[in-house]
mmCIF file of C-alpha atoms in Angstrom:
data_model
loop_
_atom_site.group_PDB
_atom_site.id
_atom_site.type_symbol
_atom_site.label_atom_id
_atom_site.label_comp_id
_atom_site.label_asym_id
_atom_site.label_seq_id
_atom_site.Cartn_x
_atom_site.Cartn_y
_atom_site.Cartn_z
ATOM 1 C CA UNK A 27 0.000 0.000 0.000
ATOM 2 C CA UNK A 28 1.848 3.075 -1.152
ATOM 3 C CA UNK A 29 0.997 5.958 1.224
ATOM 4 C CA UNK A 30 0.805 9.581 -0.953
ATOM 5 C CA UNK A 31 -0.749 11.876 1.335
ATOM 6 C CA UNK A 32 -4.236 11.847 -0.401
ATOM 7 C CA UNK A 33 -6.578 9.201 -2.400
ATOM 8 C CA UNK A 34 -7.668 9.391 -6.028
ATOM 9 C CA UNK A 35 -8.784 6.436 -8.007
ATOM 10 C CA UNK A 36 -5.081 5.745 -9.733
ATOM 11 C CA UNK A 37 -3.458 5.367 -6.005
ATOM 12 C CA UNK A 38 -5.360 2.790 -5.384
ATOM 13 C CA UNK A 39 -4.521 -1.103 -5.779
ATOM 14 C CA UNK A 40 -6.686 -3.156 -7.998
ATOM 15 C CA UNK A 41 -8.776 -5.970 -6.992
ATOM 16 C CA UNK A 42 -6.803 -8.355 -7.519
ATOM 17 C CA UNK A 43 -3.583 -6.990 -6.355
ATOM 18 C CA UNK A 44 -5.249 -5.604 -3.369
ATOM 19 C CA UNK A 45 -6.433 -9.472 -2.533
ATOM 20 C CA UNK A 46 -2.574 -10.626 -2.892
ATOM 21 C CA UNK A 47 -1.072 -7.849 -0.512
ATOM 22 C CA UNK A 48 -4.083 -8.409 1.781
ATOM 23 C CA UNK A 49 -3.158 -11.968 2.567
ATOM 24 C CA UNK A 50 0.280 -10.856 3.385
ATOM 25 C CA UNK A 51 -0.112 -6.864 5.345
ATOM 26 C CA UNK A 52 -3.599 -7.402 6.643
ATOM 27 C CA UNK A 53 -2.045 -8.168 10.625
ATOM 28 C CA UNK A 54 0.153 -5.219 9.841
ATOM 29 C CA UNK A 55 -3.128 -2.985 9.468
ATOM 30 C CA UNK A 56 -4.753 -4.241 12.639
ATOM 31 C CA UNK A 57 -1.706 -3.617 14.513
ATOM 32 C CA UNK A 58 -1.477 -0.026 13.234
ATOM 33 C CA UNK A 59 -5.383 0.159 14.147
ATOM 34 C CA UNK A 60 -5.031 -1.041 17.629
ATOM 35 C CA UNK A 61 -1.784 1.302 17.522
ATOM 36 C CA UNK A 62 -3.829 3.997 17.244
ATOM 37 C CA UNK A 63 -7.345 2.927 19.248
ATOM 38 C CA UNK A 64 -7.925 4.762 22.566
ATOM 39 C CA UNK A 65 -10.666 3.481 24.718
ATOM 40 C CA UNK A 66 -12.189 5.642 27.197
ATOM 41 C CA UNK A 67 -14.248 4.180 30.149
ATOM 42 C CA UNK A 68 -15.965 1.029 29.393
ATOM 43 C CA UNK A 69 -17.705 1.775 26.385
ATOM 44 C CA UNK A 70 -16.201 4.576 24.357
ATOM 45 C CA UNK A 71 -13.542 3.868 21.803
ATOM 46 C CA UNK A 72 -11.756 6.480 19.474
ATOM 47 C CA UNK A 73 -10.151 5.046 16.171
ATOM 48 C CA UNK A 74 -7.825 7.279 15.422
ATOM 49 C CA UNK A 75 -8.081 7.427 11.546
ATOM 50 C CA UNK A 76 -4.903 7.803 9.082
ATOM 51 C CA UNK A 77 -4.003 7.426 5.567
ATOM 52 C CA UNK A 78 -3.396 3.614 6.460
ATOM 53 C CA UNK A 79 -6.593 2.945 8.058
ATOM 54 C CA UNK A 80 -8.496 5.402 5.288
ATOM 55 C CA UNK A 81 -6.874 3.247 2.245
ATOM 56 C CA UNK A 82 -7.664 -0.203 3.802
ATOM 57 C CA UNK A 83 -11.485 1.211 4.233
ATOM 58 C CA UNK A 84 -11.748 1.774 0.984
ATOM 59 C CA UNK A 85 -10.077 -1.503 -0.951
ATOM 60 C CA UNK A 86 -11.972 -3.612 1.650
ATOM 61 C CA UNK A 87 -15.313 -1.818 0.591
ATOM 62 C CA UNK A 88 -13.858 -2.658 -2.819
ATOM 63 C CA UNK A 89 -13.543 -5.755 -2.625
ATOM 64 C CA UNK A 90 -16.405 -7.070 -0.220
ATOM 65 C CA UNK A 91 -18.411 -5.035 -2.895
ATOM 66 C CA UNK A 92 -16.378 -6.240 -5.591
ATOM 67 C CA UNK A 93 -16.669 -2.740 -7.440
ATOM 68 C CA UNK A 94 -13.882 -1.940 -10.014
ATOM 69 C CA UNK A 95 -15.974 0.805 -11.949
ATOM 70 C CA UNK A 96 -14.593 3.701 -11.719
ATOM 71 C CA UNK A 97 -18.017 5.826 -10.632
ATOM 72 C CA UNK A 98 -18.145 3.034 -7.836
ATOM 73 C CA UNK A 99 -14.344 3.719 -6.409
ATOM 74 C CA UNK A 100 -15.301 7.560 -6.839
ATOM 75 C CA UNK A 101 -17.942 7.316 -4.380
ATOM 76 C CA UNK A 102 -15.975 4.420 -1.983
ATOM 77 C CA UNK A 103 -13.282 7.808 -2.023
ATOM 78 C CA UNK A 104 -15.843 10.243 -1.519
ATOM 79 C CA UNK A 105 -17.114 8.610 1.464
ATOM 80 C CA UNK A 106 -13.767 7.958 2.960
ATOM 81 C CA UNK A 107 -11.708 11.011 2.145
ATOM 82 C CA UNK A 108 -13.125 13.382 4.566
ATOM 83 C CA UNK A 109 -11.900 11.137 7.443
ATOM 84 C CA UNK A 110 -7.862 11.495 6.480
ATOM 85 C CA UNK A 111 -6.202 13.784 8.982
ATOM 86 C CA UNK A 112 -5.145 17.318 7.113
ATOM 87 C CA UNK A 113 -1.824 17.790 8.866
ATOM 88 C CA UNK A 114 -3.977 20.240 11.872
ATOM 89 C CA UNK A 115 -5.764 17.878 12.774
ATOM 90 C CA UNK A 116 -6.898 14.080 14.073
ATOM 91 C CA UNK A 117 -9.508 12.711 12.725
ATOM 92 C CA UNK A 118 -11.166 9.515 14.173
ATOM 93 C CA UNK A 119 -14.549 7.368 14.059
ATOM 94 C CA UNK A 120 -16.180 7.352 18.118
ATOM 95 C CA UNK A 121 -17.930 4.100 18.746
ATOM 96 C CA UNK A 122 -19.963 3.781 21.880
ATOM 97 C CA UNK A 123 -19.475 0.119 22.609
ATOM 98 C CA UNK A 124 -22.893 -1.912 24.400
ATOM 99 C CA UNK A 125 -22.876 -5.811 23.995
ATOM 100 C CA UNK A 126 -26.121 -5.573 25.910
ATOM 101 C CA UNK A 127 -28.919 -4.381 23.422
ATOM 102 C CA UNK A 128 -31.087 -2.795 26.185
ATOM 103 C CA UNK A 129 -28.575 -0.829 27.683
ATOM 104 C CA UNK A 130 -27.533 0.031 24.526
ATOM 105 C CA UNK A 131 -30.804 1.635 23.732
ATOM 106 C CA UNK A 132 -31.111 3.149 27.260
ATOM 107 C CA UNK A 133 -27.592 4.344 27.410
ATOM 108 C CA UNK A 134 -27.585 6.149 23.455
ATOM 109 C CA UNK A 135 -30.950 7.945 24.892
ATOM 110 C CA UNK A 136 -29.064 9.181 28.117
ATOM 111 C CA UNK A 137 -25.495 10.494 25.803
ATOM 112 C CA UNK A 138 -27.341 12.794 23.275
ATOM 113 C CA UNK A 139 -24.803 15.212 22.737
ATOM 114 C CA UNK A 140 -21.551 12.982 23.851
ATOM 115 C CA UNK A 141 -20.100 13.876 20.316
ATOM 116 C CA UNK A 142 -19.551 17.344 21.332
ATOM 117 C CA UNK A 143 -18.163 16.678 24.492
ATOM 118 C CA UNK A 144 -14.994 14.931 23.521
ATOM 119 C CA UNK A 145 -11.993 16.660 23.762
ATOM 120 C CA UNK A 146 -8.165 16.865 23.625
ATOM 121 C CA UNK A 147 -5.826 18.307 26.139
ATOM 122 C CA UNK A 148 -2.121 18.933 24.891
ATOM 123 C CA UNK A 149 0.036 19.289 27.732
ATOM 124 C CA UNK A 150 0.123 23.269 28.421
ATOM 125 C CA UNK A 151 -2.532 24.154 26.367
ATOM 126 C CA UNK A 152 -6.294 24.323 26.815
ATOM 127 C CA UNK A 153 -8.981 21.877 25.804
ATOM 128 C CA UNK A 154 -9.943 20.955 22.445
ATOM 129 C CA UNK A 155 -13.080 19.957 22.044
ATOM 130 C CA UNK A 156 -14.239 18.017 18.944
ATOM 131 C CA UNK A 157 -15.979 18.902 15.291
ATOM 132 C CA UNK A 158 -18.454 15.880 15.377
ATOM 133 C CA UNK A 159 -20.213 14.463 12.312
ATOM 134 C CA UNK A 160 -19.514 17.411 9.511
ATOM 135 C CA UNK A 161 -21.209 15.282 7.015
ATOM 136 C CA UNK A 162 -24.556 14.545 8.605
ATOM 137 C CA UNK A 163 -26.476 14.404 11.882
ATOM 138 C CA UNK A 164 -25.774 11.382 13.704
ATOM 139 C CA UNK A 165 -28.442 12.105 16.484
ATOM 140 C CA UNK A 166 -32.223 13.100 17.164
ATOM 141 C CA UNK A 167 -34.250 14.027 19.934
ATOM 142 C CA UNK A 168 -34.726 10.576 21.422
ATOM 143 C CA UNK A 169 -31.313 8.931 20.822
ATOM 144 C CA UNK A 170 -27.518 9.444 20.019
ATOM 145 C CA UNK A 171 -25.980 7.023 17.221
ATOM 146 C CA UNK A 172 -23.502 3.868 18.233
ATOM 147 C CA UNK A 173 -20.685 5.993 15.843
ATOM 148 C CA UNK A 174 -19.737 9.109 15.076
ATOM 149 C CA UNK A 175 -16.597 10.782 13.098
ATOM 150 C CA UNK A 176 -14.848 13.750 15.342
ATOM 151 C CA UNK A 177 -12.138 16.109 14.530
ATOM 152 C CA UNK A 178 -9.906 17.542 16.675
ATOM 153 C CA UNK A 179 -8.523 20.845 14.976
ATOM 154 C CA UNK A 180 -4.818 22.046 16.938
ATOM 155 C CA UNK A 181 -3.040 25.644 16.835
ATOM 156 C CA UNK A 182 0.234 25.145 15.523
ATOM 157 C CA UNK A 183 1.826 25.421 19.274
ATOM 158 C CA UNK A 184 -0.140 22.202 20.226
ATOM 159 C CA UNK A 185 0.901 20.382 16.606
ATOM 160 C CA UNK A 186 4.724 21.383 17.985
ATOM 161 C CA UNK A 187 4.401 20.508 21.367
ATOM 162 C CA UNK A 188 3.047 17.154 20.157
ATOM 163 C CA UNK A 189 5.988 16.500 18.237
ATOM 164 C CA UNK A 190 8.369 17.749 21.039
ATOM 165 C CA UNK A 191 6.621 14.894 23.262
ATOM 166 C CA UNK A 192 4.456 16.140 25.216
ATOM 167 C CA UNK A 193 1.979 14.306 27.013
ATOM 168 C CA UNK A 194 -1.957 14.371 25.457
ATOM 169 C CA UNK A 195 -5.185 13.526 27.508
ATOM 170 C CA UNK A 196 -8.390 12.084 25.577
ATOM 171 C CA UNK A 197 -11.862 13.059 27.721
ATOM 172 C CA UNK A 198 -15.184 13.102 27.697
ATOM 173 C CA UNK A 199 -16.937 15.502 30.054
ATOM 174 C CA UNK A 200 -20.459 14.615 29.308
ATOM 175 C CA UNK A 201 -22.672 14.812 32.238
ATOM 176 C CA UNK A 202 -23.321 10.818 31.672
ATOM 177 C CA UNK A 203 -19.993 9.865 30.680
ATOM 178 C CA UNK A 204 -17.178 11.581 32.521
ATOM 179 C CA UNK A 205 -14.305 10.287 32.055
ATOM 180 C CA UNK A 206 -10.267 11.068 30.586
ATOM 181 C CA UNK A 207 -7.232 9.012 29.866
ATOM 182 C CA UNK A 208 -3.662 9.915 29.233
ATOM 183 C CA UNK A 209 -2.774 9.131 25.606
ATOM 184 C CA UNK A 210 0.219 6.208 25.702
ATOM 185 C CA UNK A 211 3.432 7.096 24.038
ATOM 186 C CA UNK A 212 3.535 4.749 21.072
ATOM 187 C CA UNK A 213 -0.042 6.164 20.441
ATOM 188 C CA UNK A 214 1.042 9.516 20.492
ATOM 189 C CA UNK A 215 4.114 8.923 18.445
ATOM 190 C CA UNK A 216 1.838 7.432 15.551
ATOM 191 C CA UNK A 217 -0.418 10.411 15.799
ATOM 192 C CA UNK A 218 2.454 13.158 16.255
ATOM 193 C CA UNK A 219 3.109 11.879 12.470
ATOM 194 C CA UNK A 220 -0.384 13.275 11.755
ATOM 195 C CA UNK A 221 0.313 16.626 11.983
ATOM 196 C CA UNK A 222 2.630 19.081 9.958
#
């Protein structure tokens, strides 16, 4: 998978060659996922989206779908795109995680509004909170959704003290669902590559 800094139709592998490297990088992928998965309290998890996780999206809607017109791979892109992190930015899909299908439903009526209440901390600097769901409304008056795509946008001095090491805190300070983690290093690291 050859990593270019954005997706268009010729970057991408086709279905057959995709199936060939799959069989060979696909643990490689859900290492870099897991890399780069922070879960917060019991039931939230961030995925942390990048150019790696974006391109794997879209050849494994490719080939599930087995679509190799190009109108088809347009729209796979179209779909996907908006999620790759800019250089300012993370990007990352929230999934609030229930096994339990009642307290599912109970618990997405009680966190309308979690979306908005996710933030970053860079060491030093004050809260960012996130830029949920810029394509549509995930929500409506009686319940949240399971998933939701955030984006955290940082001032240059954050982006550098990122880079420079400095320690990050993921939180949620929804009246339901406080809760905030430290970032781990090797997490950090792989995002700190994010940003420009």
């Amino acid at each position: 998978m050859q990593l270019t800094g954005y997706i268009t139709p010729e970057s991408l592998m086709s279905l057959e060659a995709y199936t060939k490297w799959r069989k060979v990088h696909k643990p490689e992928v859900i290492a870099h996922r897991r890399l780069r998965s922070v879960q917060l309290g019991e039931h939230l998890n961030l995925q942390f989206e990048s150019e790696t996780t974006i391109r794997y999206q879209i050849q494994e809607m490719l080939r599930i779908e087995k679509v190799f017109e190009e109108e088809g791979i347009a729209q796979e892109i179209e779909a996907y795109a908006p999620l790759l992190p800019s250089g300012s930015n993370w990007k990352g899909t929230l999934m609030l995680e229930y096994t339990d299908i009642h307290e599912r439903k109970r618990e997405l009526a009680r966190l309308i509004g979690i979306e908005d209440r996710m933030f970053v901390e860079v060491e030093g600097s004050p809260r960012v909170y996130a830029i949920a769901d810029e394509d549509l409304d995930r929500e409506n008056d009686e319940k949240t959704s399971a998933v939701h795509f955030v984006r955290f946008e940082l001032t240059p001095a954050m982006r550098a003290a990122v880079k420079a090491g400095a320690a990050v805190k993921l939180g949620c300070d929804h009246t339901h669902y406080p809760a905030h983690t430290q970032m781990a290093a090797d997490t950090l690291a792989s995002l700190a590559g994010d940003l420009k």
